Amino acid sequence: DSGVTQTPKHLITATGQRVTLRCSPRSGDLSVYWYQQSLDQGLQFLIQYYNGEERAKGNILERFSAQQFPDLHSELNLSSLELGDSALYFCASSVGSEVRREKLFFGSGTQLSVL
Amino acid sequence: GENVEQHPSTLSVQEGDSAVIKCTYSDSASNYFPWYKQELGKGPQLIIDIRSNVGEKKDQRIAVTLNKTAKHFSLHITETQPEDSAVYFCAASIREGTYKYIFGTGTRLKVLA
């Protein structure tokens, strides 16, 4: 168990809908990262937050947004969902913000299916 | 932009043989190179990492080597066992404005009993 909690584990929804994925980092970790993993694909970096502030941004679609709250949990909001958004979404956390030396700890992911 | 390339995409070895997975990166400023193992239905888990001031690091049956001049690093697994079967990802910190933690495309390792 990595200590990173993601909910829900599975999410089934329809095109055009909006969903929220939630992540609680390991105790003491201040950074949260979101990654998207499509079928047989690698891990695509979406966004990183550090202590409530956006730290780095990847190829995150404008339909997607995220935030990190004062208690350090994070939410990833996906709106106007399309079939191609179906994927496994991972949250990871690390102690600090300096990615050049951080060890990431991953949650078990949220499987999103858009029908 | 900057990226991390990983080869091979799939690898099958006989139990007891060695497995080698290679990654190359483009950002010469990268200085931290971790490897993650992802088992079916689970999130990736860090198995070993290396920093740019070290050329090689070993932990029991796994080792990582780094060649900063050539900008590549490799994962070596010796005496492979069926439980080593998984998808392995390399990663590097890539500078695109700010530094980002970017993963390779993954290698599916299958250890045949």
Coordinates of N, CA and C in Angstrom, one line a residue, chain A residues 15-108:
Chain A
T15 N -21.1 10.2 -22.6 CA -20.4 11.3 -23.3 C -21.2 12.6 -22.9
G16 N -20.4 13.7 -22.8 CA -21.0 15.0 -22.5 C -21.1 15.3 -21.0
Q17 N -20.9 14.2 -20.2 CA -21.0 14.4 -18.7 C -19.7 15.0 -18.1
R18 N -19.8 15.2 -16.8 CA -18.7 15.8 -16.0 C -18.5 14.8 -14.8
V19 N -17.2 14.6 -14.5 CA -16.9 13.7 -13.4 C -15.8 14.4 -12.6
T20 N -15.7 13.9 -11.3 CA -14.6 14.4 -10.4 C -13.9 13.2 -9.8
L21 N -12.6 13.2 -10.0 CA -11.8 12.2 -9.4 C -11.0 12.8 -8.2
R22 N -11.0 12.0 -7.1 CA -10.4 12.5 -5.9 C -9.1 11.7 -5.5
C23 N -8.2 12.5 -4.9 CA -6.9 11.9 -4.5 C -6.5 12.4 -3.1
S24 N -6.1 11.5 -2.2 CA -5.5 11.9 -1.0 C -4.1 11.5 -0.9
P25 N -3.2 12.4 -0.8 CA -1.7 12.0 -0.9 C -1.3 11.3 0.4
R26 N -0.1 10.8 0.4 CA 0.5 10.2 1.6 C 0.6 11.3 2.6
S27 N 0.5 10.9 3.9 CA 0.7 11.8 5.0 C 2.1 12.5 4.9
G28 N 2.1 13.8 4.9 CA 3.3 14.5 4.8 C 3.7 15.0 3.5
D29 N 3.1 14.4 2.4 CA 3.5 14.8 1.1 C 2.8 16.1 0.7
L30 N 3.5 17.0 0.0 CA 2.9 18.3 -0.3 C 2.6 18.4 -1.8
S31 N 3.2 17.5 -2.6 CA 3.0 17.5 -4.1 C 2.0 16.4 -4.5
V32 N 1.1 16.8 -5.4 CA 0.2 15.8 -6.1 C 0.4 15.9 -7.6
Y33 N 0.4 14.8 -8.2 CA 0.6 14.7 -9.7 C -0.6 13.9 -10.2
W34 N -1.1 14.3 -11.4 CA -2.1 13.5 -12.1 C -1.5 13.0 -13.4
Y35 N -1.8 11.7 -13.7 CA -1.4 11.1 -14.9 C -2.5 10.4 -15.6
Q36 N -2.5 10.3 -16.9 CA -3.5 9.6 -17.7 C -2.8 8.4 -18.3
Q37 N -3.4 7.2 -18.2 CA -2.9 6.0 -18.9 C -4.0 5.4 -19.7
S38 N -3.9 5.5 -21.0 CA -4.8 4.9 -21.9 C -4.4 3.5 -22.2
L39 N -5.3 2.7 -22.8 CA -5.0 1.3 -23.0 C -3.7 1.1 -23.8
D40 N -2.8 0.3 -23.2 CA -1.5 0.0 -23.7 C -0.7 1.2 -24.0
Q41 N -0.9 2.3 -23.3 CA -0.2 3.5 -23.5 C 0.6 3.8 -22.2
G42 N 1.6 4.7 -22.3 CA 2.4 5.1 -21.2 C 1.6 6.0 -20.3
L43 N 2.3 6.6 -19.4 CA 1.8 7.5 -18.4 C 1.9 8.9 -18.9
Q44 N 0.8 9.6 -19.3 CA 0.9 10.9 -19.8 C 0.7 11.9 -18.6
F45 N 1.6 12.8 -18.4 CA 1.6 13.8 -17.4 C 0.5 14.8 -17.6
L46 N -0.3 15.1 -16.7 CA -1.4 16.1 -16.8 C -1.0 17.3 -16.1
I47 N -0.8 17.2 -14.7 CA -0.6 18.4 -14.0 C 0.0 18.1 -12.6
Q48 N 0.7 19.0 -12.0 CA 1.3 18.9 -10.7 C 0.9 20.1 -9.8
Y49 N 0.6 19.8 -8.6 CA 0.3 20.8 -7.6 C 1.2 20.6 -6.4
Y50 N 1.6 21.7 -5.8 CA 2.5 21.7 -4.7 C 1.9 22.7 -3.6
N51 N 1.5 22.1 -2.5 CA 1.0 22.9 -1.4 C -0.1 23.9 -1.8
G52 N -1.0 23.4 -2.7 CA -2.1 24.2 -3.1 C -2.0 25.0 -4.4
E53 N -0.7 25.1 -4.9 CA -0.5 25.9 -6.1 C -0.1 25.0 -7.2
E54 N -0.5 25.4 -8.4 CA -0.1 24.7 -9.6 C 1.4 24.9 -9.9
R55 N 2.1 23.7 -10.1 CA 3.5 23.7 -10.2 C 4.0 23.5 -11.6
A56 N 3.3 22.6 -12.3 CA 3.7 22.2 -13.7 C 2.5 21.7 -14.4
K57 N 2.5 21.9 -15.7 CA 1.4 21.5 -16.5 C 1.9 20.7 -17.7
G58 N 1.2 19.6 -18.0 CA 1.5 18.8 -19.1 C 0.5 19.1 -20.2
N59 N 0.2 18.0 -21.0 CA -0.8 18.1 -22.1 C -2.2 18.0 -21.6
I60 N -2.6 18.8 -20.6 CA -3.9 18.6 -20.1 C -4.9 19.4 -20.9
L61 N -6.0 18.8 -21.3 CA -7.0 19.4 -22.1 C -7.7 20.5 -21.4
E62 N -8.2 21.5 -22.1 CA -8.9 22.6 -21.5 C -10.2 22.1 -20.8
R63 N -10.8 21.0 -21.2 CA -12.0 20.4 -20.6 C -11.7 19.8 -19.2
F64 N -10.4 19.7 -18.9 CA -9.9 19.1 -17.7 C -9.4 20.2 -16.8
S65 N -9.7 20.1 -15.5 CA -9.1 21.0 -14.5 C -8.8 20.3 -13.2
A66 N -8.0 20.9 -12.4 CA -7.6 20.3 -11.2 C -7.4 21.3 -10.1
Q67 N -7.4 20.9 -8.9 CA -7.1 21.8 -7.8 C -6.6 21.0 -6.6
Q68 N -5.8 21.6 -5.7 CA -5.4 21.0 -4.5 C -5.9 21.9 -3.4
F69 N -6.5 21.3 -2.4 CA -7.2 22.0 -1.3 C -6.3 22.2 -0.1
P70 N -6.7 23.0 0.8 CA -5.8 23.3 2.0 C -5.4 22.0 2.7
D71 N -6.3 21.0 2.7 CA -5.9 19.8 3.4 C -5.1 18.9 2.6
L72 N -4.7 19.4 1.4 CA -3.7 18.8 0.5 C -4.4 17.7 -0.4
H73 N -5.6 17.3 -0.2 CA -6.2 16.4 -1.2 C -6.4 17.2 -2.5
S74 N -6.5 16.4 -3.6 CA -6.7 17.0 -4.9 C -7.9 16.4 -5.6
E75 N -8.4 17.2 -6.5 CA -9.5 16.7 -7.4 C -9.2 17.0 -8.8
L76 N -9.5 16.1 -9.7 CA -9.3 16.2 -11.1 C -10.8 16.2 -11.7
N77 N -11.1 17.3 -12.3 CA -12.4 17.5 -12.9 C -12.4 17.3 -14.4
L78 N -13.2 16.4 -15.0 CA -13.2 16.1 -16.4 C -14.6 16.5 -16.9
S79 N -14.7 17.4 -17.9 CA -16.0 17.8 -18.3 C -16.2 17.5 -19.8
S80 N -17.4 17.7 -20.3 CA -17.8 17.4 -21.7 C -17.1 16.1 -22.2
L81 N -17.2 15.1 -21.5 CA -16.5 13.9 -21.7 C -16.7 13.3 -23.1
E82 N -15.6 12.8 -23.6 CA -15.7 12.1 -24.9 C -15.2 10.7 -24.8
L83 N -15.5 9.8 -25.8 CA -15.2 8.4 -25.7 C -13.7 8.3 -25.5
G84 N -12.9 9.1 -26.1 CA -11.4 9.0 -26.0 C -10.9 9.4 -24.6
D85 N -11.7 9.9 -23.7 CA -11.3 10.2 -22.4 C -11.2 8.9 -21.5
S86 N -11.8 7.8 -22.0 CA -11.8 6.6 -21.3 C -10.3 6.2 -21.0
A87 N -9.9 6.0 -19.8 CA -8.6 5.7 -19.4 C -8.5 5.4 -18.0
L88 N -7.2 5.1 -17.5 CA -6.9 4.9 -16.1 C -6.3 6.2 -15.7
Y89 N -6.8 6.8 -14.7 CA -6.2 8.1 -14.2 C -5.5 7.8 -12.8
F90 N -4.2 8.2 -12.8 CA -3.5 7.9 -11.6 C -3.1 9.3 -10.9
C91 N -3.1 9.2 -9.6 CA -2.6 10.3 -8.8 C -1.4 9.8 -8.1
A92 N -0.4 10.6 -8.0 CA 0.8 10.3 -7.3 C 1.1 11.5 -6.3
S93 N 1.9 11.2 -5.3 CA 2.3 12.3 -4.4 C 3.8 12.1 -4.1
S94 N 4.4 13.2 -3.7 CA 5.8 13.3 -3.3 C 5.9 14.3 -2.2
V95 N 7.0 14.2 -1.5 CA 7.3 15.1 -0.3 C 7.4 16.5 -0.8
G96 N 8.3 16.8 -1.7 CA 8.5 18.2 -2.1 C 8.1 18.5 -3.5
S97 N 8.6 19.6 -4.0 CA 8.2 20.0 -5.4 C 9.2 19.8 -6.4
E98 N 10.5 19.5 -6.0 CA 11.6 19.5 -6.9 C 11.6 18.2 -7.6
V99 N 11.0 18.1 -8.8 CA 10.9 16.8 -9.5 C 12.2 16.2 -9.9
R100 N 13.3 17.0 -9.9 CA 14.6 16.4 -10.2 C 15.1 15.5 -9.1
R101 N 14.4 15.4 -8.0 CA 14.9 14.4 -7.0 C 13.7 13.7 -6.3
E102 N 12.5 13.9 -6.7 CA 11.4 13.4 -6.0 C 11.1 11.9 -6.3
K103 N 10.8 11.2 -5.3 CA 10.2 9.8 -5.5 C 8.7 9.9 -5.5
L104 N 8.1 9.4 -6.5 CA 6.6 9.4 -6.6 C 6.0 8.2 -6.1
F105 N 4.9 8.3 -5.3 CA 4.2 7.2 -4.8 C 2.8 7.3 -5.4
F106 N 2.4 6.2 -6.1 CA 1.2 6.2 -6.9 C 0.0 5.6 -6.1
G107 N -1.2 6.1 -6.4 CA -2.4 5.4 -6.0 C -2.7 4.3 -6.9
S108 N -3.8 3.6 -6.7 CA -4.2 2.4 -7.5 C -5.0 2.8 -8.7

